[in-house]
Amino acid sequence: MNIKILTQFPEMFAAITSESILGRAADKGILNIELLNIRDYSTDKHLKTDDTPFGGGAGMVMQCQPAFDALKAAGAKGKRTIYMSPRGKVLDQTMIEELSKEEDLVILCGHYEGVDQRIIDEWNMEEVSIGDYILTGGELAAMVLVDSVSRLVPGVLGSSESLAEESIYSGLLEYPQYTKPREYEGLNVPEILCNGNHELIHLWQWQESLKLTKKRRPDLFEKYLKSLGKLSKKEKKILDEVLNSEE
Ligand code: ADE
């Protein structure tokens, strides 16, 4: 996958490009992240990239010229282009899965009061938000998108970071995990995880996921119930227990 990121702060992206999983994927040639500094494309003698908004108001707006030229340099025509913005569609795992199937992505990060609307319109940009809060710029949001999309690109995660488990439980929050030692300062790992009965372990994990999701994310829980296929007798019993519990 090729990801081109247009930003005024390329150095911020060291946080994800040098990180072990994405760094390794880049070395293997699976993931190619290219940073274009919008300032480098400004034809202004002071390398200015923004100006005050027409109609007045506070803040500065990114100008068309440097953005258009950076987008041309990125070969953005015909590619999926995204503008990180709190106005956009909120990123979720479904959108992330869909984006991970693209061969090319171009991402524009804005700052201050945003960008000239003609950039978004002319380059057919999808606006994507990472949540209902305002960041000082699109860079952190772009890093969240790139990190979450990249890990779904085949070959990016090694076998030790496998996605297999997640897909089985997709739609539910993850069950609690434990590691060695079995007892730490009097705190014990649940007995069932240590007895080697894989069927019982899986049922216990599923039950814990159901309980957590019902309690913390009733919205996800409802969605999960609607998507459920046929259950075995044992699974049905567990689900009924969770549905009928007061917790
Ligand atoms: N830029 C500023 N806030 C943002 C957000 N919540 N999501 C995406 N881009 C942003």
XYZ file of N, CA and C and ligand atoms in Angstrom, residues 84-86 128-131 133-138 141, ligand 1:
52
model
N -8.345 15.105 6.645
C -8.632 14.872 8.060
C -9.336 16.109 8.622
N -10.530 15.927 9.152
C -11.319 17.071 9.587
C -12.370 16.660 10.609
N -12.570 17.481 11.650
C -13.609 17.134 12.631
C -15.015 17.169 12.032
N -12.636 12.913 6.797
C -12.663 11.878 7.835
C -12.266 12.474 9.175
N -13.080 12.197 10.181
C -12.809 12.643 11.562
C -12.422 11.427 12.392
N -11.611 11.622 13.422
C -11.335 10.474 14.299
C -12.187 10.537 15.564
N -13.058 11.506 15.681
C -13.930 11.558 16.852
C -14.443 12.965 17.076
N -14.155 15.646 18.766
C -13.335 16.569 19.540
C -12.406 17.260 18.554
N -11.842 18.388 18.965
C -11.048 19.190 18.030
C -9.567 19.111 18.385
N -8.777 18.671 17.425
C -7.318 18.659 17.589
C -6.761 19.952 17.004
N -5.477 20.229 17.279
C -4.911 21.458 16.713
C -4.589 21.294 15.231
N -4.541 20.063 14.767
C -4.275 19.840 13.347
C -4.640 18.425 12.967
N -4.549 18.136 11.679
C -4.940 16.818 11.203
C -3.882 15.731 11.374
N -4.628 12.889 13.816
C -5.746 12.131 13.250
C -5.249 11.253 12.094
N -8.491 17.846 12.836
C -8.835 18.451 13.993
N -9.625 17.690 14.738
C -9.806 16.515 14.048
C -10.520 15.322 14.297
N -11.234 15.143 15.401
N -10.482 14.367 13.357
C -9.790 14.552 12.222
N -9.085 15.655 11.933
C -9.094 16.643 12.832
